[in-house]
Amino acid sequence: MSDTLISYNPATGEPVGEVPVTPAAEIPAIVARAHEARRAWGARTAQERAEILKPAGAVLVERADELGSLLTSEMGKPLSDGIGEVKHTGEGLPAEADEIARAVTPRTLTGEGVTTELRYDPLGVAGAITPWNFPILMPHWMVLPALIAGNAVVLKPSEQTPLIAQAYADVLNQFLPEGVLQTVHGEDDQGKALVAADVNLIAFTGSKDTGRKIMAAAADGLKRLILELGSKDPLIVLDGADLDAAVAFAARNCFRNCGQVCVSTERVYVQDTIAEDFTARLVDAARQICPGDPTGDACSMGPMAMPAQKAHVLAQIEDAVRRGATLRLGGGSLDGNYVQPTVLTGVTHDMDIMQTETFGPVAPIMAFKDADEAVTLANDSEYGLGAVVFGPEELAHEIARRIDAGMIGVNRGIHGAPGSPWVGAKHSGIGYHMGPEGHRQFCQVRTISRNA
Ligand code: NAD
């Protein structure tokens, strides 16, 4: 690999900028610096650390237009989404900082003759390895709790989106003591070197295959792991569902961010009695989506983030059609990195498109007869991040309880009430983010007991 990592705009193919690649051999020294810096940082209280970081939220909000534009030029999502991601990150930061501080503040437990101090101490140095699809939010989900829990962090962002991740770290570093948050740039080799270095925890969000490699590499040192991996989320639509709401949900959740979302709807199961009606309506809705220049007003869908992603999506569509699926909309390549919004019917579970993560703008629809069949089909996946059921409330809720996924929405998306963790089942992950349980994974839990 060369000395610089060039970031390309997926909409134009033009370079956006570059960062120096961190030589893998230097990463142990960077981690050693993080250990130095974390001593004073970890000695403060969690609330003090939260107060130090809170002003970073306002800076992100102030700079949302500029940073959102950088995000879009590196990753390709529509500009309003790019700006929205930065704003959302900044606006939520102060309240999240307080929530994390509360979760990791020591507590006292009492019993007969004994008082126990339950402590959530820093682990040491956390390595954070992140993907490109939410290139500021994914680093933020790890970096903020790791820091407020008193750790130092070495962030290795995706090689596809190094500039926006660096900009995020630079904003936090306006407020942090030196060495507490460092970034390293590069591809697999830098990720491997970070996992191999003297880190106490690896927080990883990315693909299942990389997650597996990281787990194997972390085994030697028995390093703690948080793995947020891929998925193949199902949507079940039952007879009696509010079809307008179900179609609106599918139209958004199959195509948002060009399908490059870990909780995208990647499999659609519709009861046979309403399958044709649902399909016709979804095709109409998907026809309104216009792929184009993500900075242009008319565009509602940008390009795929990289050529390899486009090739993968088109190969899955071709394979499905070759095996008997029917193209109801799209299915084709557009110039550059663009793929048409696609609706397929007649798909089956022996097609790759119903098994392997697509990460593209495709809605593959399969009809089912009854609730048992819907549950069996939804659970026939190695993944289990999110799932959504639309239908009569009680029946939909009952089905939701039978689905092997971490986050399930009934007549709504998967996002829960404040405090809900972000959690995957099966091969979609190990551990979780957010909520007190999520924040405490960045801590060494300890008890100190004495006679009362
Ligand atoms: P990826 O696994 O290819 O890469 C993720 C990161 O790992 C990158 O920074 C990469 O450089 C690094 N890496 C690659 N090989 C490594 C190795 N051997 N050791 C250490 N680090 C290594 O994933 P991606 O293509 O960047 O992201 C897309 C994937 O992320 C999808 O599968 C998506 O579902 C998943 N994702 C999951 C969630 C979630 O919350 N579960 C959220 C967003 C994205």
Coordinates of C-alpha atoms and ligand atoms in Angstrom, one line a residue:
M1 CA 0.0 0.0 0.0
S2 CA 1.2 3.5 -0.8
D3 CA 1.9 6.2 1.9
T4 CA -1.3 8.0 1.3
L5 CA -4.9 6.8 1.3
I6 CA -6.9 8.6 -1.3
S7 CA -10.6 9.0 -0.7
Y8 CA -12.8 8.9 -3.9
N9 CA -16.2 10.4 -4.5
P10 CA -18.4 7.5 -5.5
A11 CA -20.7 9.7 -7.5
T12 CA -18.0 11.2 -9.7
G13 CA -15.0 8.9 -9.3
E14 CA -12.9 12.1 -8.4
P15 CA -10.6 12.2 -5.5
V16 CA -12.0 14.0 -2.5
G17 CA -8.8 14.2 -0.4
E18 CA -6.2 12.0 1.2
V19 CA -4.7 11.0 4.6
P20 CA -1.3 9.6 5.4
V21 CA -1.4 5.8 5.9
T22 CA -0.3 4.8 9.3
P23 CA 2.5 2.3 9.0
A24 CA 1.3 -0.9 10.7
A25 CA 4.6 -1.1 12.5
E26 CA 3.9 2.2 14.3
I27 CA 0.6 1.1 15.8
P28 CA 2.1 -0.5 18.9
A29 CA 3.8 2.8 19.8
I30 CA 0.5 4.7 19.2
V31 CA -1.3 2.3 21.6
A32 CA 1.5 2.8 24.1
R33 CA 0.9 6.5 23.9
A34 CA -2.8 5.9 24.5
H35 CA -1.9 3.9 27.7
E36 CA 0.1 6.9 28.9
A37 CA -2.7 9.3 28.2
R38 CA -5.4 7.2 29.7
R39 CA -4.0 7.3 33.2
A40 CA -4.9 11.0 34.0
W41 CA -8.0 10.7 31.8
G42 CA -9.2 7.6 33.7
A43 CA -8.6 9.3 37.0
R44 CA -11.3 11.9 36.4
T45 CA -14.9 11.1 37.2
A46 CA -17.2 10.0 34.3
Q47 CA -19.2 13.2 34.7
E48 CA -16.1 15.3 34.5
R49 CA -15.2 13.5 31.2
A50 CA -18.8 14.0 30.0
E51 CA -18.6 17.8 30.7
I52 CA -15.3 18.0 28.8
L53 CA -16.8 16.4 25.7
K54 CA -20.2 18.0 25.7
P55 CA -19.1 21.2 23.8
A56 CA -18.1 19.0 20.9
G57 CA -21.8 18.5 20.1
A58 CA -22.3 22.2 19.4
V59 CA -19.3 22.3 17.1
L60 CA -20.6 19.4 15.1
V61 CA -24.0 21.1 14.8
E62 CA -22.4 24.4 13.8
R63 CA -20.3 22.7 11.1
A64 CA -23.0 20.3 10.0
D65 CA -23.3 21.7 6.5
E66 CA -19.6 21.6 5.8
L67 CA -19.0 18.2 7.4
G68 CA -22.2 16.8 5.9
S69 CA -21.0 17.8 2.5
L70 CA -17.6 16.1 3.1
L71 CA -19.5 13.0 4.3
T72 CA -21.6 12.9 1.1
S73 CA -18.7 13.5 -1.2
E74 CA -16.8 10.5 0.4
M75 CA -19.7 8.1 0.8
G76 CA -22.4 9.1 -1.7
K77 CA -25.6 9.4 0.5
P78 CA -27.9 12.3 -0.4
L79 CA -26.6 15.6 1.0
S80 CA -29.6 16.1 3.3
D81 CA -28.8 12.7 4.8
G82 CA -25.1 13.5 5.1
I83 CA -25.9 16.8 6.9
G84 CA -28.6 15.0 8.9
E85 CA -26.1 12.4 10.1
V86 CA -23.7 15.1 11.4
K87 CA -26.4 17.1 13.0
H88 CA -27.9 14.1 14.7
T89 CA -24.5 13.1 16.1
G90 CA -23.9 16.6 17.4
E91 CA -27.4 17.3 18.8
G92 CA -27.5 14.1 20.7
L93 CA -24.0 14.3 22.1
P94 CA -24.6 16.2 25.4
A95 CA -27.6 14.1 26.5
E96 CA -25.7 10.9 25.5
A97 CA -22.7 12.0 27.5
D98 CA -24.8 12.4 30.6
E99 CA -26.5 9.1 30.0
I100 CA -23.1 7.3 29.7
A101 CA -21.8 9.0 32.8
R102 CA -24.8 7.9 34.8
A103 CA -24.4 4.3 33.6
V104 CA -20.8 4.1 34.6
T105 CA -20.8 6.0 37.9
P106 CA -20.1 3.6 40.8
R107 CA -23.0 2.4 42.9
T108 CA -23.4 1.1 46.5
L109 CA -25.0 -2.2 47.3
T110 CA -25.9 -3.2 50.8
G111 CA -26.7 -6.5 52.5
E112 CA -26.6 -7.8 56.0
G113 CA -23.2 -6.8 57.5
V114 CA -21.8 -5.9 54.1
T115 CA -21.5 -2.9 51.9
T116 CA -20.3 -3.3 48.3
E117 CA -19.0 -0.6 46.0
L118 CA -20.0 -1.6 42.5
R119 CA -17.5 0.1 40.2
Y120 CA -17.5 0.6 36.4
D121 CA -13.8 1.3 35.9
P122 CA -12.0 2.0 32.6
L123 CA -10.7 -1.1 30.8
G124 CA -7.6 0.8 29.4
V125 CA -7.3 1.3 25.7
A126 CA -10.1 0.6 23.3
G127 CA -9.5 -0.1 19.6
A128 CA -12.5 1.1 17.5
I129 CA -12.7 -0.3 14.0
T130 CA -15.6 1.2 11.9
P131 CA -17.4 0.8 8.5
W132 CA -18.2 3.4 5.8
N133 CA -22.0 3.4 5.7
F134 CA -22.6 5.8 8.6
P135 CA -19.1 7.1 8.7
I136 CA -19.5 9.6 11.5
L137 CA -22.3 7.9 13.5
M138 CA -20.6 4.5 13.8
P139 CA -17.3 5.9 15.2
H140 CA -19.3 8.1 17.5
W141 CA -21.3 5.1 18.9
M142 CA -18.0 3.6 20.1
V143 CA -15.7 6.6 20.8
L144 CA -18.1 8.5 23.0
P145 CA -18.9 5.7 25.5
A146 CA -15.4 4.4 25.5
L147 CA -14.0 7.9 26.4
I148 CA -16.6 8.8 29.0
A149 CA -16.0 5.4 30.6
G150 CA -12.4 6.6 31.1
N151 CA -10.6 4.7 28.3
A152 CA -8.2 6.1 25.7
V153 CA -9.3 5.2 22.1
V154 CA -7.4 4.4 19.0
L155 CA -9.9 4.7 16.1
K156 CA -9.3 2.9 12.8
P157 CA -12.0 4.2 10.4
S158 CA -13.0 2.6 7.1
E159 CA -10.5 3.2 4.3
Q160 CA -13.5 4.3 2.2
T161 CA -14.3 7.3 4.5
P162 CA -11.2 8.4 6.3
L163 CA -11.7 12.1 5.9
I164 CA -15.0 12.5 7.7
A165 CA -13.9 10.2 10.5
Q166 CA -10.7 12.2 10.9
A167 CA -12.8 15.4 11.0
Y168 CA -14.9 13.9 13.7
A169 CA -11.9 13.0 15.8
D170 CA -10.4 16.5 15.2
V171 CA -13.6 18.1 16.7
L172 CA -13.4 15.9 19.8
N173 CA -9.7 16.6 20.1
Q174 CA -10.3 20.3 20.4
F175 CA -11.5 19.4 23.9
L176 CA -9.6 16.3 24.8
P177 CA -6.1 16.0 26.4
E178 CA -3.5 14.9 24.0
G179 CA -3.3 11.2 23.2
V180 CA -6.7 10.2 24.6
L181 CA -8.2 9.9 21.1
Q182 CA -5.9 9.0 18.2
T183 CA -6.7 7.8 14.7
V184 CA -4.8 5.3 12.5
H185 CA -5.6 5.1 8.8
G186 CA -5.3 2.3 6.3
E187 CA -6.9 -1.0 5.3
D188 CA -6.9 -4.5 6.7
D189 CA -3.3 -4.4 7.8
Q190 CA -3.8 -1.4 10.1
G191 CA -7.0 -3.1 11.5
K192 CA -5.0 -6.3 12.1
A193 CA -2.1 -4.4 13.7
L194 CA -4.6 -2.6 16.0
V195 CA -6.2 -5.9 17.1
A196 CA -2.7 -7.4 17.7
A197 CA -1.5 -4.4 19.7
D198 CA -1.8 -4.0 23.5
V199 CA -5.5 -2.9 23.5
N200 CA -7.9 -4.1 26.1
L201 CA -11.1 -4.0 24.0
I202 CA -11.9 -4.1 20.3
A203 CA -15.2 -2.5 19.4
F204 CA -15.9 -3.4 15.8
T205 CA -18.7 -2.6 13.4
G206 CA -18.5 -4.1 10.0
S207 CA -19.0 -7.3 8.1
K208 CA -19.5 -10.8 9.6
D209 CA -16.4 -12.1 7.8
T210 CA -14.1 -9.4 9.3
G211 CA -15.8 -9.9 12.7
R212 CA -14.9 -13.5 12.6
K213 CA -11.3 -12.8 11.8
I214 CA -11.1 -10.2 14.6
M215 CA -12.5 -12.6 17.1
A216 CA -9.9 -15.2 16.1
A217 CA -7.1 -12.7 16.3
A218 CA -8.3 -11.4 19.7
A219 CA -8.4 -14.9 21.2
D220 CA -4.7 -15.0 22.0
G221 CA -4.8 -12.1 24.3
L222 CA -8.4 -12.9 25.5
K223 CA -9.3 -9.3 24.5
R224 CA -12.8 -8.1 25.1
L225 CA -14.9 -7.7 22.0
I226 CA -18.0 -5.9 20.9
L227 CA -19.0 -7.0 17.4
E228 CA -21.8 -5.3 15.4
L229 CA -22.0 -7.2 12.2
G230 CA -24.2 -7.6 9.1
S231 CA -27.7 -8.7 8.6
K232 CA -30.5 -9.8 6.3
D233 CA -33.4 -8.2 8.0
P234 CA -36.9 -9.6 7.2
L235 CA -40.2 -7.6 6.9
I236 CA -43.4 -9.6 7.4
V237 CA -46.6 -8.1 6.1
L238 CA -49.8 -9.9 7.3
D239 CA -53.2 -9.8 5.9
G240 CA -55.1 -7.1 7.8
A241 CA -52.0 -4.8 8.0
D242 CA -52.3 -1.1 7.2
L243 CA -50.9 -1.5 3.7
D244 CA -50.2 2.2 3.2
A245 CA -48.0 2.2 6.3
A246 CA -46.3 -1.2 5.4
V247 CA -45.6 0.0 1.8
A248 CA -44.2 3.3 3.0
F249 CA -42.0 1.5 5.5
A250 CA -40.7 -0.9 2.8
A251 CA -40.1 1.9 0.3
R252 CA -38.0 3.7 2.8
N253 CA -36.2 0.8 4.5
C254 CA -35.3 -1.2 1.4
F255 CA -33.9 1.9 -0.5
R256 CA -32.6 4.3 2.2
N257 CA -28.9 5.0 1.8
C258 CA -29.1 2.9 -1.4
G259 CA -29.8 -0.1 0.8
Q260 CA -26.4 0.3 2.5
V261 CA -27.8 0.1 6.1
C262 CA -27.2 -2.8 8.5
V263 CA -30.9 -2.8 9.4
S264 CA -32.2 -2.4 5.8
T265 CA -35.1 -4.6 4.9
E266 CA -33.4 -7.3 2.8
R267 CA -36.2 -9.9 2.7
V268 CA -39.9 -9.1 2.3
Y269 CA -42.5 -11.8 3.2
V270 CA -46.1 -10.9 2.3
Q271 CA -49.2 -13.0 3.0
D272 CA -50.3 -14.5 -0.3
T273 CA -53.8 -12.9 -0.1
I274 CA -52.3 -9.4 -0.3
A275 CA -49.0 -10.1 -2.0
E276 CA -50.0 -8.7 -5.4
D277 CA -51.6 -5.6 -4.0
F278 CA -48.6 -4.9 -1.8
T279 CA -46.1 -5.6 -4.7
A280 CA -48.0 -3.2 -7.1
R281 CA -48.0 -0.5 -4.5
L282 CA -44.3 -1.0 -3.6
V283 CA -43.4 -0.9 -7.3
D284 CA -45.2 2.4 -7.6
A285 CA -43.5 3.9 -4.6
A286 CA -40.0 2.7 -5.7
R287 CA -40.6 4.2 -9.1
Q288 CA -40.6 7.6 -7.4
I289 CA -37.1 7.1 -6.2
C290 CA -34.7 8.9 -8.5
P291 CA -31.0 7.9 -8.4
G292 CA -28.7 10.9 -9.2
D293 CA -26.1 13.4 -8.0
P294 CA -26.4 13.2 -4.2
T295 CA -25.8 16.9 -4.0
G296 CA -28.6 17.7 -6.4
D297 CA -32.1 18.7 -5.1
A298 CA -33.9 16.0 -7.2
C299 CA -31.9 13.1 -6.0
S300 CA -33.5 10.7 -3.5
M301 CA -30.9 8.0 -3.9
G302 CA -27.2 8.3 -4.4
P303 CA -24.7 5.9 -5.9
M304 CA -23.4 2.7 -4.3
A305 CA -20.4 3.6 -2.1
M306 CA -17.9 1.7 -4.3
P307 CA -17.7 -0.3 -7.6
A308 CA -17.3 -3.7 -5.8
Q309 CA -20.6 -3.1 -3.9
K310 CA -22.4 -2.4 -7.2
A311 CA -21.0 -5.5 -8.8
H312 CA -22.1 -7.6 -5.8
V313 CA -25.7 -6.2 -5.9
L314 CA -26.0 -6.8 -9.7
A315 CA -24.6 -10.3 -9.4
Q316 CA -27.2 -11.2 -6.8
I317 CA -30.0 -9.8 -9.0
E318 CA -28.8 -11.7 -12.0
D319 CA -28.5 -14.9 -10.1
A320 CA -32.0 -14.5 -8.7
V321 CA -33.5 -13.9 -12.2
R322 CA -31.5 -16.8 -13.7
R323 CA -33.1 -19.0 -11.0
G324 CA -36.6 -17.9 -11.8
A325 CA -37.3 -14.7 -9.9
T326 CA -39.3 -12.0 -11.7
L327 CA -38.1 -8.4 -12.1
R328 CA -41.0 -6.1 -11.3
L329 CA -38.9 -3.0 -11.3
G330 CA -35.3 -2.0 -12.1
G331 CA -32.6 -4.7 -11.9
G332 CA -30.2 -2.8 -14.1
S333 CA -26.9 -0.9 -13.9
L334 CA -26.9 2.8 -14.4
D335 CA -23.8 4.8 -15.4
G336 CA -21.1 5.2 -12.8
N337 CA -21.7 3.5 -9.5
Y338 CA -25.5 3.6 -9.7
V339 CA -28.0 0.7 -9.6
Q340 CA -31.7 1.0 -10.3
P341 CA -34.1 0.6 -7.4
T342 CA -35.2 -3.0 -7.8
V343 CA -38.2 -5.0 -6.9
L344 CA -38.2 -8.8 -7.4
T345 CA -40.9 -11.4 -6.8
G346 CA -40.8 -15.2 -7.0
V347 CA -37.6 -15.3 -5.0
T348 CA -36.8 -18.5 -3.0
H349 CA -34.4 -19.3 -0.1
D350 CA -32.0 -21.1 -2.4
M351 CA -31.1 -17.8 -4.1
D352 CA -28.1 -15.9 -2.8
I353 CA -30.2 -12.7 -2.6
M354 CA -32.3 -14.3 0.3
Q355 CA -29.2 -15.6 2.1
T356 CA -26.2 -13.3 1.8
E357 CA -26.3 -9.6 2.8
T358 CA -27.1 -7.5 -0.3
F359 CA -26.4 -3.9 1.0
G360 CA -28.1 -2.6 -2.1
P361 CA -31.4 -1.0 -3.3
V362 CA -33.4 -4.2 -3.7
A363 CA -36.7 -5.5 -2.3
P364 CA -37.0 -9.2 -2.9
I365 CA -40.6 -10.3 -2.2
M366 CA -41.8 -13.8 -1.3
A367 CA -45.4 -14.8 -0.5
F368 CA -46.3 -17.0 2.5
K369 CA -49.5 -18.8 3.5
D370 CA -49.8 -18.4 7.3
A371 CA -48.1 -17.1 10.4
D372 CA -46.0 -20.2 11.1
E373 CA -44.6 -20.2 7.6
A374 CA -43.7 -16.5 7.9
V375 CA -41.8 -17.1 11.2
T376 CA -40.0 -20.1 9.7
L377 CA -38.9 -18.1 6.7
A378 CA -37.9 -15.0 8.7
N379 CA -35.8 -17.2 11.0
D380 CA -34.2 -19.1 8.2
S381 CA -31.1 -16.9 8.2
E382 CA -27.8 -16.9 10.0
Y383 CA -28.4 -13.2 10.8
G384 CA -30.7 -11.6 13.3
L385 CA -30.1 -7.9 13.7
G386 CA -33.5 -6.3 13.1
A387 CA -37.0 -7.5 11.9
V388 CA -40.3 -5.8 11.4
V389 CA -43.8 -7.1 11.4
F390 CA -46.8 -5.2 10.0
G391 CA -50.3 -6.7 10.7
P392 CA -53.2 -6.7 13.2
E393 CA -51.5 -5.5 16.5
E394 CA -51.9 -8.6 18.7
L395 CA -51.0 -11.2 16.0
A396 CA -48.1 -9.1 14.8
H397 CA -46.8 -8.8 18.4
E398 CA -47.1 -12.5 18.9
I399 CA -45.1 -13.2 15.7
A400 CA -42.5 -10.6 16.8
R401 CA -41.8 -12.6 19.9
R402 CA -41.0 -15.7 17.8
I403 CA -38.4 -14.0 15.6
D404 CA -34.8 -14.6 16.3
A405 CA -33.6 -11.0 16.0
G406 CA -32.2 -8.4 18.4
M407 CA -34.5 -5.5 17.6
I408 CA -38.0 -6.0 16.3
G409 CA -40.6 -3.4 15.3
V410 CA -44.3 -4.0 15.3
N411 CA -46.1 -1.8 12.9
R412 CA -43.1 0.5 13.0
G413 CA -39.3 0.4 12.5
I414 CA -36.9 -1.2 14.9
H415 CA -35.9 1.9 16.8
G416 CA -36.9 1.6 20.5
A417 CA -37.7 4.0 23.3
P418 CA -34.7 6.0 24.8
G419 CA -32.4 3.6 26.7
S420 CA -33.1 0.7 24.3
P421 CA -29.8 -1.0 23.3
W422 CA -28.7 -1.6 19.7
V423 CA -28.3 -5.3 19.6
G424 CA -28.0 -8.2 17.2
A425 CA -28.8 -11.9 17.6
K426 CA -27.1 -14.9 15.9
H427 CA -24.3 -13.9 13.6
S428 CA -25.3 -10.2 13.6
G429 CA -23.2 -9.5 16.6
I430 CA -21.9 -10.0 20.1
G431 CA -22.6 -7.4 22.7
Y432 CA -24.5 -4.2 22.1
H433 CA -24.4 -0.5 21.9
M434 CA -26.3 2.1 24.0
G435 CA -28.4 1.8 27.0
P436 CA -26.7 1.2 30.3
E437 CA -25.8 -2.3 29.3
G438 CA -24.1 -1.1 26.2
H439 CA -22.1 1.6 27.9
R440 CA -20.9 -0.7 30.6
Q441 CA -19.2 -2.9 28.1
F442 CA -16.5 -0.3 27.9
C443 CA -15.8 -0.8 31.6
Q444 CA -14.2 -3.3 33.9
V445 CA -16.9 -4.1 36.4
R446 CA -15.4 -4.5 39.9
T447 CA -16.8 -5.0 43.4
I448 CA -15.1 -3.8 46.6
S449 CA -16.9 -5.2 49.7
R450 CA -16.4 -4.4 53.4
N451 CA -18.0 -5.0 56.7
A452 CA -20.9 -2.7 57.2
Ligands
NAD1 P1 -15.7 -4.5 6.6 O1 -15.8 -5.6 7.5 O2 -15.2 -4.7 5.2 O3 -14.7 -3.4 7.2 C1 -15.0 -2.8 8.5 C2 -13.6 -2.3 9.0 O4 -12.8 -3.4 9.3 C3 -12.8 -1.3 8.1 O5 -12.3 -0.3 8.9 C4 -11.7 -2.3 7.6 O6 -10.6 -1.6 7.2 C5 -11.5 -3.1 8.8 N1 -10.9 -4.4 8.6 C6 -10.9 -5.2 7.5 N2 -10.3 -6.4 7.7 C7 -9.8 -6.4 8.9 C8 -9.1 -7.3 9.7 N3 -8.7 -8.5 9.3 N4 -8.8 -7.0 11.0 C9 -9.2 -5.8 11.5 N5 -9.9 -4.8 10.8 C10 -10.2 -5.1 9.5 O7 -17.1 -3.8 6.6 P2 -17.6 -2.5 5.7 O8 -17.7 -3.0 4.3 O9 -16.8 -1.4 6.0 O10 -19.0 -2.2 6.3 C11 -20.2 -2.9 5.9 C12 -20.7 -3.9 6.9 O11 -20.9 -3.3 8.2 C13 -22.0 -4.6 6.5 O12 -21.9 -6.0 6.7 C14 -23.0 -4.0 7.5 O13 -24.1 -4.7 7.8 C15 -22.1 -3.8 8.7 N6 -22.7 -2.8 9.7 C16 -23.2 -3.3 10.9 C17 -23.8 -2.4 11.8 C18 -24.4 -2.9 13.0 O14 -24.8 -2.1 13.9 N7 -24.6 -4.2 13.2 C19 -23.8 -1.0 11.5 C20 -23.2 -0.6 10.3 C21 -22.6 -1.5 9.4

